[in-house]
Coordinates of C-alpha atoms and ligand atoms in Angstrom, one line a residue:
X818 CA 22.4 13.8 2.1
X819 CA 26.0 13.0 0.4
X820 CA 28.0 15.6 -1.6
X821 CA 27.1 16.0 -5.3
X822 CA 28.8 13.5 -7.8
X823 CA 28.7 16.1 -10.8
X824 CA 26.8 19.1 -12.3
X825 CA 24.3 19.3 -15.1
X826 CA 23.7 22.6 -16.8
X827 CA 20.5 23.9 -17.4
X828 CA 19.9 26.6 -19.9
X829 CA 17.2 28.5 -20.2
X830 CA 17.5 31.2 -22.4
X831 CA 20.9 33.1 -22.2
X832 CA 20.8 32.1 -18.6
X833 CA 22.9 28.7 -17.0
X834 CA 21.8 27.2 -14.0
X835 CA 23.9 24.8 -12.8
X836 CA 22.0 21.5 -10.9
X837 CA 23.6 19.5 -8.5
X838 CA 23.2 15.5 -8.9
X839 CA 23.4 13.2 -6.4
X840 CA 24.0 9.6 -6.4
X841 CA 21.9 6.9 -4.5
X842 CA 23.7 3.2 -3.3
X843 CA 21.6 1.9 -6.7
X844 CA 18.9 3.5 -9.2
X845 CA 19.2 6.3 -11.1
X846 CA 20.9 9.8 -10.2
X847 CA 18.6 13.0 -9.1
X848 CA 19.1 16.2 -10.2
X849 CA 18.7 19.0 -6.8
X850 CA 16.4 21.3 -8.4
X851 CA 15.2 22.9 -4.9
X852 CA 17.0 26.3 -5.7
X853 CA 15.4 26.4 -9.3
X854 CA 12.8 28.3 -8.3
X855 CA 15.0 31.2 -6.9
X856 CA 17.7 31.5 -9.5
X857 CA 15.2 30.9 -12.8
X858 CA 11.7 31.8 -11.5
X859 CA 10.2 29.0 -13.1
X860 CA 8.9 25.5 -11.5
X861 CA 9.0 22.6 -13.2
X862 CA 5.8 20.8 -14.2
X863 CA 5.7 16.8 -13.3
X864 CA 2.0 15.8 -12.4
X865 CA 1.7 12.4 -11.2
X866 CA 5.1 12.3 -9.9
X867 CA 6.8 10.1 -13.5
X868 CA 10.0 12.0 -12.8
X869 CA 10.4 13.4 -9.5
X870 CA 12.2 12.2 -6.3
X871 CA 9.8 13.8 -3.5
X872 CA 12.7 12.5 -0.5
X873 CA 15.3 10.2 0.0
X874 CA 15.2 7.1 1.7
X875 CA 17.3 3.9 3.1
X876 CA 14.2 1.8 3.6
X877 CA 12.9 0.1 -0.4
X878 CA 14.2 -0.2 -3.8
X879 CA 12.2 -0.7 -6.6
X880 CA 14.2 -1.4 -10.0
X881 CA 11.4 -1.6 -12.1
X882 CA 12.9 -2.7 -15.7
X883 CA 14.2 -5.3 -13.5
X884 CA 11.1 -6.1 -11.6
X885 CA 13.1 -6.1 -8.0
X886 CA 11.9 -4.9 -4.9
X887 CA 14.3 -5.0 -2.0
X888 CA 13.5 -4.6 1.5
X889 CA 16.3 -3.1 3.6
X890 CA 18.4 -4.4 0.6
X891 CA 17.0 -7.8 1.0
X892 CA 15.2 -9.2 -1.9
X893 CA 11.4 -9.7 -1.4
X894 CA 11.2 -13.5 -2.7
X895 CA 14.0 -14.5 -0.2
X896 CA 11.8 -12.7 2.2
X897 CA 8.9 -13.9 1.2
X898 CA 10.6 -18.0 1.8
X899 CA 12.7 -17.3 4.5
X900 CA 11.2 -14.5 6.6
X901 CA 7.7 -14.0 8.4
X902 CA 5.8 -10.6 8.6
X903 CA 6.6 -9.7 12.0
X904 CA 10.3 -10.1 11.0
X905 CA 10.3 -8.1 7.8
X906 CA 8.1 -5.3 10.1
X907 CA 11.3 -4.9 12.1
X908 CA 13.4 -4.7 9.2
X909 CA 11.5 -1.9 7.7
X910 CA 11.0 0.1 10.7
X911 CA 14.8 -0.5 12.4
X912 CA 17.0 -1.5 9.1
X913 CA 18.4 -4.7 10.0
X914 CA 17.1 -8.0 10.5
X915 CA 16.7 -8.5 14.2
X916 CA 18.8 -11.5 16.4
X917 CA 16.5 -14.1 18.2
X918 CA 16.8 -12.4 21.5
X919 CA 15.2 -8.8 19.5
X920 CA 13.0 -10.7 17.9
X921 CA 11.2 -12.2 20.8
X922 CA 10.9 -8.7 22.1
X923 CA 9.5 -7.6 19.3
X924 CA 6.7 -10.1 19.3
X925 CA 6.5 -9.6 22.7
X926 CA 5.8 -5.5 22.5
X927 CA 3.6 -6.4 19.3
X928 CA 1.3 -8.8 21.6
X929 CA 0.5 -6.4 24.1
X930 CA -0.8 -3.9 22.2
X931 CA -3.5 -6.2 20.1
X932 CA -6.3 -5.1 21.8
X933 CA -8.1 -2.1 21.2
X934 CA -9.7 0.5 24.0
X935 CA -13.0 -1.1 24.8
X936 CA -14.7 2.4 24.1
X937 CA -13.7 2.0 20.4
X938 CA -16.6 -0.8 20.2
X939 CA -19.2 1.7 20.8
X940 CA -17.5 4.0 17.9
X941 CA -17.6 1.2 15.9
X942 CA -21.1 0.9 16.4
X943 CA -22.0 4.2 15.4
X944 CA -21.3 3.1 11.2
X945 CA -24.1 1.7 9.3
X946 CA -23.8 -2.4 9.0
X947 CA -23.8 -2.1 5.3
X948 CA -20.9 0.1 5.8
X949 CA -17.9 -0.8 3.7
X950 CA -14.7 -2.6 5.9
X951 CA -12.2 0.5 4.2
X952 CA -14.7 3.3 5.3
X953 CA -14.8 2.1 8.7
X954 CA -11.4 1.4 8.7
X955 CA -10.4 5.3 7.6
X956 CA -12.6 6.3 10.4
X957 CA -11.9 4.1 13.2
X958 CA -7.7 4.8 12.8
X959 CA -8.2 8.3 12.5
X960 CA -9.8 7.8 15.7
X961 CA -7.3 6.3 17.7
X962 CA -5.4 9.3 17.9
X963 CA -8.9 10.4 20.5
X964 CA -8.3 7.4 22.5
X965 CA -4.6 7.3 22.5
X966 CA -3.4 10.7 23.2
X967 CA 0.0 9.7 25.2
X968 CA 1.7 8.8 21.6
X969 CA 0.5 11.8 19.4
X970 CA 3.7 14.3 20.4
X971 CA 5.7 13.5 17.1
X972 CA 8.7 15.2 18.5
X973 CA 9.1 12.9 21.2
X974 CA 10.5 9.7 19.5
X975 CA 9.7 7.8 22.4
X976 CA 5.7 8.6 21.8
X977 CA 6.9 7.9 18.0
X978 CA 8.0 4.2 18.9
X979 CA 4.9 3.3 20.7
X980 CA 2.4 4.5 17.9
X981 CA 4.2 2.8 15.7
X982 CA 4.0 -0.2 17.7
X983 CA 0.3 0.4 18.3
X984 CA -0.4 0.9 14.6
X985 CA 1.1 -2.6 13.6
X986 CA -0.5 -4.2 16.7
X987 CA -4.2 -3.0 16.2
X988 CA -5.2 -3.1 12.6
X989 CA -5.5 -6.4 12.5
X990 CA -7.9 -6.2 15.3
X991 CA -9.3 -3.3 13.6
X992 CA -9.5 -4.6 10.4
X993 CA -11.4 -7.7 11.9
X994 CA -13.6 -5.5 13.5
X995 CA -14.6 -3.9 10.3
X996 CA -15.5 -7.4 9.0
X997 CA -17.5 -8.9 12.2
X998 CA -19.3 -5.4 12.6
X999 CA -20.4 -5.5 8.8
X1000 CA -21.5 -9.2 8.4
X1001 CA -23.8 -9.1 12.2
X1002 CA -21.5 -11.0 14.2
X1003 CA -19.5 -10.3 17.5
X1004 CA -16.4 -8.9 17.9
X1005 CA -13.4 -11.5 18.7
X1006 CA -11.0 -10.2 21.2
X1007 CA -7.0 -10.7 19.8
X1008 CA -5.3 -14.1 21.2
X1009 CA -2.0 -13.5 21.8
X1010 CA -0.8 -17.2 22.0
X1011 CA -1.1 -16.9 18.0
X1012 CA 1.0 -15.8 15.9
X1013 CA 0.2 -12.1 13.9
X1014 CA -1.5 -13.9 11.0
X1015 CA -2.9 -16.6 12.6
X1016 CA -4.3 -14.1 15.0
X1017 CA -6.2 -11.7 12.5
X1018 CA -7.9 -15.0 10.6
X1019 CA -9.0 -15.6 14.4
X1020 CA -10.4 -12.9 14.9
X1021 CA -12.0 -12.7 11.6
X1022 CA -13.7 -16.4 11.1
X1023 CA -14.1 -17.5 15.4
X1024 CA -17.7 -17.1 16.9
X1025 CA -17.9 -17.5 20.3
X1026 CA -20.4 -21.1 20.0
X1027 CA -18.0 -23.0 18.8
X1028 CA -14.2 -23.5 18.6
X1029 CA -12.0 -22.4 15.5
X1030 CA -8.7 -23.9 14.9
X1031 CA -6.8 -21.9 12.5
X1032 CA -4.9 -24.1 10.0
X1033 CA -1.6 -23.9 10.1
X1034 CA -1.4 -23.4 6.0
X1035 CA -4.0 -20.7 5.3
X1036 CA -2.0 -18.4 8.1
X1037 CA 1.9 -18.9 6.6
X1038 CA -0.6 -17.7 3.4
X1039 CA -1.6 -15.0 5.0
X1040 CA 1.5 -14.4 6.6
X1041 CA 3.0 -14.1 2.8
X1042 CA 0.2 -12.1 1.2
X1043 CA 1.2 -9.4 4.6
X1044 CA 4.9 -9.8 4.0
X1045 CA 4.5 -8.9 0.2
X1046 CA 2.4 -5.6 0.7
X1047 CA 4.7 -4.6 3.8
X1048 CA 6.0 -1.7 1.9
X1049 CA 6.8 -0.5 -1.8
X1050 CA 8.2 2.7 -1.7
X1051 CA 7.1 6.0 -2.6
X1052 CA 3.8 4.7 -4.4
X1053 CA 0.7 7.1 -4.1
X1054 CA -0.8 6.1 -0.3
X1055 CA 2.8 6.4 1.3
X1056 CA 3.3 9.7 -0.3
X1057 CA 0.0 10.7 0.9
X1058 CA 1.1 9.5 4.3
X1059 CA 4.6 11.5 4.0
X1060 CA 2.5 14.6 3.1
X1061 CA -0.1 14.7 5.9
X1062 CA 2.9 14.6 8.3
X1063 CA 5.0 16.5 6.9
X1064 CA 2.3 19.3 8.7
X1065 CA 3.5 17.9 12.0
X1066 CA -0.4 16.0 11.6
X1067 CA 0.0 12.8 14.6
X1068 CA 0.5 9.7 13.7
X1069 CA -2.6 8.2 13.4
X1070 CA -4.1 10.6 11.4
X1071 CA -1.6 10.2 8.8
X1072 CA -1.9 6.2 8.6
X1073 CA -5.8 7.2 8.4
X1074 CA -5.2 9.6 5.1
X1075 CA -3.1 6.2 3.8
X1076 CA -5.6 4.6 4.1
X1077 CA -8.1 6.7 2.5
X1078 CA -5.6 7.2 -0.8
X1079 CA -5.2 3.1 -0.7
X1080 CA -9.0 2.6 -1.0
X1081 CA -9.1 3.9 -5.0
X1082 CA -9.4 1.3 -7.4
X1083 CA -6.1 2.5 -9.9
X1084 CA -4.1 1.5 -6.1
X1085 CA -4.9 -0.9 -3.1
X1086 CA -8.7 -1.5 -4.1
X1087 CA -8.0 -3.0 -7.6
X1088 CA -7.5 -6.7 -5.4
X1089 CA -11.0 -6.4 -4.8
X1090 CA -11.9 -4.8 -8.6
X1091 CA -9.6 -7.7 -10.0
X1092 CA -11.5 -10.6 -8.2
X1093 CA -14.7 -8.9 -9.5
X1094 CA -13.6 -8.3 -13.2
X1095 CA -12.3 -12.2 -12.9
X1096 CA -15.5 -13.6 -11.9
X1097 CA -17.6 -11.2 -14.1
X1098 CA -15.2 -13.0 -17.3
X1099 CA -16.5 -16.0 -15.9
X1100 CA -15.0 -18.2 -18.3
X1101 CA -12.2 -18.6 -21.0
X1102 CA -13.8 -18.6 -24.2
X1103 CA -14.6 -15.1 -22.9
X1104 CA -11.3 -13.8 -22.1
X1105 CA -11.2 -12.3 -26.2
X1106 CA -13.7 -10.0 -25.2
X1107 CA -12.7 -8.2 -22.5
X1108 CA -9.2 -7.9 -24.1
X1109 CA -10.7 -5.8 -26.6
X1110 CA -12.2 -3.9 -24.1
X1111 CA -9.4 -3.1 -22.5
X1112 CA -7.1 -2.3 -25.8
X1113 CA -10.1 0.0 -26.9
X1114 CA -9.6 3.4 -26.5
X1115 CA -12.6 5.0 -26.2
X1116 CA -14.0 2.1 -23.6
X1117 CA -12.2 2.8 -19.3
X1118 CA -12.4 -0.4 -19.1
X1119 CA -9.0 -1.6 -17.9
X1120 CA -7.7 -5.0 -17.0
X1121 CA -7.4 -4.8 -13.1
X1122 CA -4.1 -6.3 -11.5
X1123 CA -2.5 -5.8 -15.0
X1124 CA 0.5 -2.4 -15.5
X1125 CA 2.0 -0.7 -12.6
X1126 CA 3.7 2.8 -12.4
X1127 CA 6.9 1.4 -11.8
X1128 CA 7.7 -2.2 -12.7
X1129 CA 7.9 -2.6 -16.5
X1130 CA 8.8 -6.4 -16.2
X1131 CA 6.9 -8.8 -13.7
X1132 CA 6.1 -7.5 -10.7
X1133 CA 8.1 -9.9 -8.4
X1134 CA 5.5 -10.4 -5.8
X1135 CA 3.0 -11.5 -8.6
X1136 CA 5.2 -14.2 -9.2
X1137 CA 5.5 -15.3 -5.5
X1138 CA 1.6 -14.5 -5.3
X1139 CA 1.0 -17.2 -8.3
X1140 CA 2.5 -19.7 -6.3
X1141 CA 0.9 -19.7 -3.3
X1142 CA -2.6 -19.0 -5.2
X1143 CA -1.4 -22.8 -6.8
X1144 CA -0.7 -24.2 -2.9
X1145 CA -3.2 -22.8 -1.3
X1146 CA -6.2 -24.3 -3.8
X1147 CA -4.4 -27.4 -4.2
X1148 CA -4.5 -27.5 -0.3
X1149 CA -7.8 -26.3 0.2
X1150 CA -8.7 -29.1 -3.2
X1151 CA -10.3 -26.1 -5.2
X1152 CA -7.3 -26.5 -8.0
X1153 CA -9.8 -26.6 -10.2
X1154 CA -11.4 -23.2 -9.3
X1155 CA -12.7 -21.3 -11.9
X1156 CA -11.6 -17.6 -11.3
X1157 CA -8.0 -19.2 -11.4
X1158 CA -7.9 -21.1 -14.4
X1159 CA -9.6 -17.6 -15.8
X1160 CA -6.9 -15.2 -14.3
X1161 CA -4.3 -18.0 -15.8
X1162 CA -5.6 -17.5 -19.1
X1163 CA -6.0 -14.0 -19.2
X1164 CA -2.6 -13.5 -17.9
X1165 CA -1.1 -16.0 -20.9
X1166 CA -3.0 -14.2 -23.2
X1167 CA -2.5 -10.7 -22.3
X1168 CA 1.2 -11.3 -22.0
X1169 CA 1.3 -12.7 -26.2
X1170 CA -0.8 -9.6 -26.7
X1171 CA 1.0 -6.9 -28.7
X1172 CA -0.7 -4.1 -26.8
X1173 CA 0.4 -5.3 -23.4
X1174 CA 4.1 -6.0 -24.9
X1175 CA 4.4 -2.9 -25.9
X1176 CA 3.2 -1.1 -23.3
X1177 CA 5.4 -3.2 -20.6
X1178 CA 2.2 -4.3 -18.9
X1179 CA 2.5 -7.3 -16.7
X1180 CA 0.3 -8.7 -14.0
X1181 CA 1.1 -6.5 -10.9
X1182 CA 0.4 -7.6 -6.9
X1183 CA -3.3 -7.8 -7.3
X1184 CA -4.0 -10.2 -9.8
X1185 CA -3.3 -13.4 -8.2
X1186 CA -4.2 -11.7 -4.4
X1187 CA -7.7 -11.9 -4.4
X1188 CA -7.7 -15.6 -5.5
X1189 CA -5.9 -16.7 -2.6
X1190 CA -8.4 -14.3 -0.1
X1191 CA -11.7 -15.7 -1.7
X1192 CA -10.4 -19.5 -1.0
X1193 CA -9.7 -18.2 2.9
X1194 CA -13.1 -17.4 3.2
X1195 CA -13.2 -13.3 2.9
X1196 CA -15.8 -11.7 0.9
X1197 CA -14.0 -9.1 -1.7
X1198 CA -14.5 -5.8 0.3
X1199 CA -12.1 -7.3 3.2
X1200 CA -9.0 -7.4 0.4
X1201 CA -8.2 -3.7 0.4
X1202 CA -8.5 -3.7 4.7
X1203 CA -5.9 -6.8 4.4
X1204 CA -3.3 -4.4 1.8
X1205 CA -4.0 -1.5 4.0
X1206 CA -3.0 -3.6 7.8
X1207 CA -0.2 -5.3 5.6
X1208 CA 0.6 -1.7 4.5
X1209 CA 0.9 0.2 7.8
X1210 CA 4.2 -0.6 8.8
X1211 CA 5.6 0.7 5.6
X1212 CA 3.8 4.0 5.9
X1213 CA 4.8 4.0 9.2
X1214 CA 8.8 3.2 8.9
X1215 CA 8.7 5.8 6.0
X1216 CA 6.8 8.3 8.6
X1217 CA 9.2 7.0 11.2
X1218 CA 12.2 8.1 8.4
X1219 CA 10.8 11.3 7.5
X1220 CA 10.0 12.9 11.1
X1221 CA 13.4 12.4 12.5
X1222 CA 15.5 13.8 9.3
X1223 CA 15.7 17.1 10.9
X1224 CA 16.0 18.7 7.6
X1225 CA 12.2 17.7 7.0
X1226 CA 9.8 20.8 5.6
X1227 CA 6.5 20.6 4.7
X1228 CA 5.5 19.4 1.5
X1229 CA 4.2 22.0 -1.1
X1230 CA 4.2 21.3 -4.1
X1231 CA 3.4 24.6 -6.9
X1232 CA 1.1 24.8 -10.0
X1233 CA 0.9 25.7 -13.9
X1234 CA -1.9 28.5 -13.1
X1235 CA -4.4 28.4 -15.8
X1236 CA -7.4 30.0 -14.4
X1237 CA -8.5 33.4 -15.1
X1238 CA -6.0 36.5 -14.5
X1239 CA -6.6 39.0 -12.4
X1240 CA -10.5 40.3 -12.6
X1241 CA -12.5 43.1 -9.9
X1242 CA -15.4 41.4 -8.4
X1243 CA -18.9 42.3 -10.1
X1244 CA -21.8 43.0 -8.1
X1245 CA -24.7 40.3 -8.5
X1246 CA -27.2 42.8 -10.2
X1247 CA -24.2 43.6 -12.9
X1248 CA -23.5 40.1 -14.0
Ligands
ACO739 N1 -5.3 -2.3 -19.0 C1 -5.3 -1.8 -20.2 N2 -4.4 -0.8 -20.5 C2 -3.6 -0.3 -19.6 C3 -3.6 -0.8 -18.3 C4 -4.5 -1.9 -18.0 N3 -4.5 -2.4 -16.8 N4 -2.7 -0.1 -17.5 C5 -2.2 0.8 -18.3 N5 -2.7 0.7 -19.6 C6 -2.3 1.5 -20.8 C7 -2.9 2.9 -20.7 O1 -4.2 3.0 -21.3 C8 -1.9 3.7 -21.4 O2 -2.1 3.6 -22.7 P1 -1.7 4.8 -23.8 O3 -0.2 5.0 -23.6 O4 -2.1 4.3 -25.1 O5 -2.5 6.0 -23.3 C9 -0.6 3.0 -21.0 O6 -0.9 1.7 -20.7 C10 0.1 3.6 -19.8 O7 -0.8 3.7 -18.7 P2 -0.9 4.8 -17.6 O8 -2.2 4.9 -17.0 O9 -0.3 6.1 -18.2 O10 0.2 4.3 -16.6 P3 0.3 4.7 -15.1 O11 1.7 4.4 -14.7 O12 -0.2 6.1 -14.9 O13 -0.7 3.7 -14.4 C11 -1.7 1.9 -13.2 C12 -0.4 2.6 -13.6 C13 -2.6 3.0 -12.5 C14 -1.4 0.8 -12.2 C15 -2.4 1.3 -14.4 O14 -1.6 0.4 -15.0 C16 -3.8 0.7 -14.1 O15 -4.8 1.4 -14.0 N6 -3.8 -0.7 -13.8 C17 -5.0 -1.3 -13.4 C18 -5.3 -1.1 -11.9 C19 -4.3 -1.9 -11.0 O16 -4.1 -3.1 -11.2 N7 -3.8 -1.2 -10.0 C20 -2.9 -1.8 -9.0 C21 -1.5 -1.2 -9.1 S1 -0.5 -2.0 -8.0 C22 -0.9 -1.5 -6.5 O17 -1.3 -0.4 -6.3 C23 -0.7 -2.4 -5.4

């Protein structure tokens, strides 16, 4: 970490503590409050993260009253024209955009590792069919780390490189599994003469009686929807990845615990809650109602893929997620599809709405995701699987980050205590 910039005084009491801030290359200045503890005795009290820095890292920038997200520096939209997944994976995981020559090697070390050990399709085999795609998924890639025990020693960054590598090559495949296993059908082995996206909508919509060309459009749509959930950040799943390894936990039960934190509906599962609340509106004349629902206060009813933590303007890949949800139903002639013409309304409404002004509430990732996804063919409990393969080379890179700073503890976070103090234990026949 650099040198401080300048000081801030804290005073609590007749005591001063001075704080060290630090700069960043862009965002806002933190101030070091890891020796607070020590010189005051007190902690202080942030639940839900609003105002605390839990690391620091080269890898994403959010400016949220901007609505940017940079990759590496690199803006998503120009990544999300000019790039391709695989591209903006190496990016995240090695910091600069690769030349032809490391691309092709990349590829190349990403291909060989599609498939996944054939005793993983009798594990598979073990979950319920009605089982849902995410529950599988949290089970099956906590399980590699039984079948893939030569890349669990996190201190040798060697074994670091290939589960990363293995992580970003099997999901996909894993993912795809989920889906075959839960709708009766076959598994579909990885074809590595595709391309990564083209690949997983192989493996996902082939059966072996007949032959499936992928089309060319739906997989640079896929490609996009992967590129634009490759990484944000510190949001609640990547934390929840940072934490589980910051035990020294391997590899690929950390991605698993990612997983399990993306599944909630307030993070990766509200594509799939968004695509339901958009169908269950149904139509436009009833958009009114469910905007009182979610203004009223004493109804949970939210508006799914509306507000985010961090981005009080748009959230940039909505916008790039709005177009494609326009190219890909005007290619696939469903323009006309209800749900969009629904989530188009909704979102012009909401956004003249005083209560979403004024709450800086804008349609996030989610809102336009699920659209595109239900045109390709997937039923609505294969979105969050697609965030969470998208996803994994984030967690990974920031895993990747956060095991080789050799200043890395483990996290442990402290409490406001307000159980009961101090007590004796009371025998059962004197309560
Ligand atoms: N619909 C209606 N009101 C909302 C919504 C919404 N979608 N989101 C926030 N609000 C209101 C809250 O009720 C709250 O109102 P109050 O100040 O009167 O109490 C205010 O806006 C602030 O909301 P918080 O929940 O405090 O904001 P927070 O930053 O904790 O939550 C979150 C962010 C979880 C994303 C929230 O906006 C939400 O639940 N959105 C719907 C779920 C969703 O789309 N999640 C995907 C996020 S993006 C991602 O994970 C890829």
């Amino acid at each position: 970490m650099a040198e401080p910039t300048r000081t801030a005084k804290l005073t609590i009491d007749d005591k001063v503590i001075d704080l060290p801030i630090y700069s960043g290359t862009i965002g806002p200045d933190v101030l070091d409050i890891r020796k607070l503890y020590a010189q005051s005795d007190m902690f202080t009290y942030d639940p839900g993260f609003t105002s605390t820095a839990a690391c620091d890292s080269a890898i994403t920038y959010i400016d949220g009253d901007k609505g940017e997200l940079l990759h590496r520096g690199y803006p998503i939209d120009q990544l999300a024209e000019k790039s391709h997944y695989l591209e903006v994976c190496y990016l995240l995981l090695y910091g600069e955009l690769p030349t032809l020559v490391q691309m092709k090697d990349f590829e190349g070390r990403i291909t060989r590792h599609t498939m996944v050990h054939e005793q993983m399709h009798n594990f598979f085999r073990g979950f319920r069919r009605d089982a849902h795609p995410m529950a599988t998924m949290v089970g099956v890639v906590g399980a590699l780390s039984a079948f893939y025990h030569d890349s669990t020693d996190i201190n040798d960054p060697w074994q670091r490189e290939v589960a990363a590598i293995r992580l970003i090559a099997k999901l996909p495949t894993i993912a795809a599994m989920a889906y075959k296993y839960s709708i009766g059908q076959p598994f579909v082995y990885p074809k590595n003469s595709l391309d990564y996206a083209a690949n997983f909508l192989h493996m996902c919509f082939a059966v072996p009686c007949e032959d499936y060309v992928v089309n060319p459009i739906l997989a640079k749509a896929m490609d996009r929807i992967m590129t634009l959930h490759a990484d944000h950040e510190q949001n609640a799943s990547t934390s929840t990845v940072r934490l589980a390894g910051s035990s020294g936990a391997n590899p690929f039960a950390c991605i698993a615990a990612g997983i399990a934190c993306l599944w909630g509906p307030a993070h990766g599962g509200a594509n799939q809650a968004c695509l339901e609340m958009l169908r269950e509106i149904g139509t436009v004349d009833r958009i009114p109602e469910y905007i009182r629902k979610a203004k009223d206060k004493d109804d949970p009813f939210r508006l799914m893929g509306f507000g985010h933590r961090v981005y009080k303007n748009f959230d940039p890949r909505a916008k790039v997620m709005k177009e494609s949800a326009d190219e890909v139903l005007g290619l696939l002639g469903v323009e006309n599809n209800p749900t969009l013409q629904v989530a188009k309304e909704l979102e012009r409404i909401a956004l003249e709405d005083d209560y979403f002004v004024s709450k800086k509430l804008y349609p996030n990732v989610d809102f336009y995701s699920g659209i595109i996804l239900d045109a390709m063919g997937f039923p609505t409990s294969m979105f969050t699987p697609i965030f969470a393969l998208s996803r994994t080379v984030g967690w990974i890179s920031q895993w990747k980050e956060m095991i080789g700073d050799p200043t890395q503890k483990i996290g442990r976070p402290r409490q406001l205590y307000t159980g009961s103090a101090f007590r004796n234990y009371v025998d059962t026949h004197h309560r």
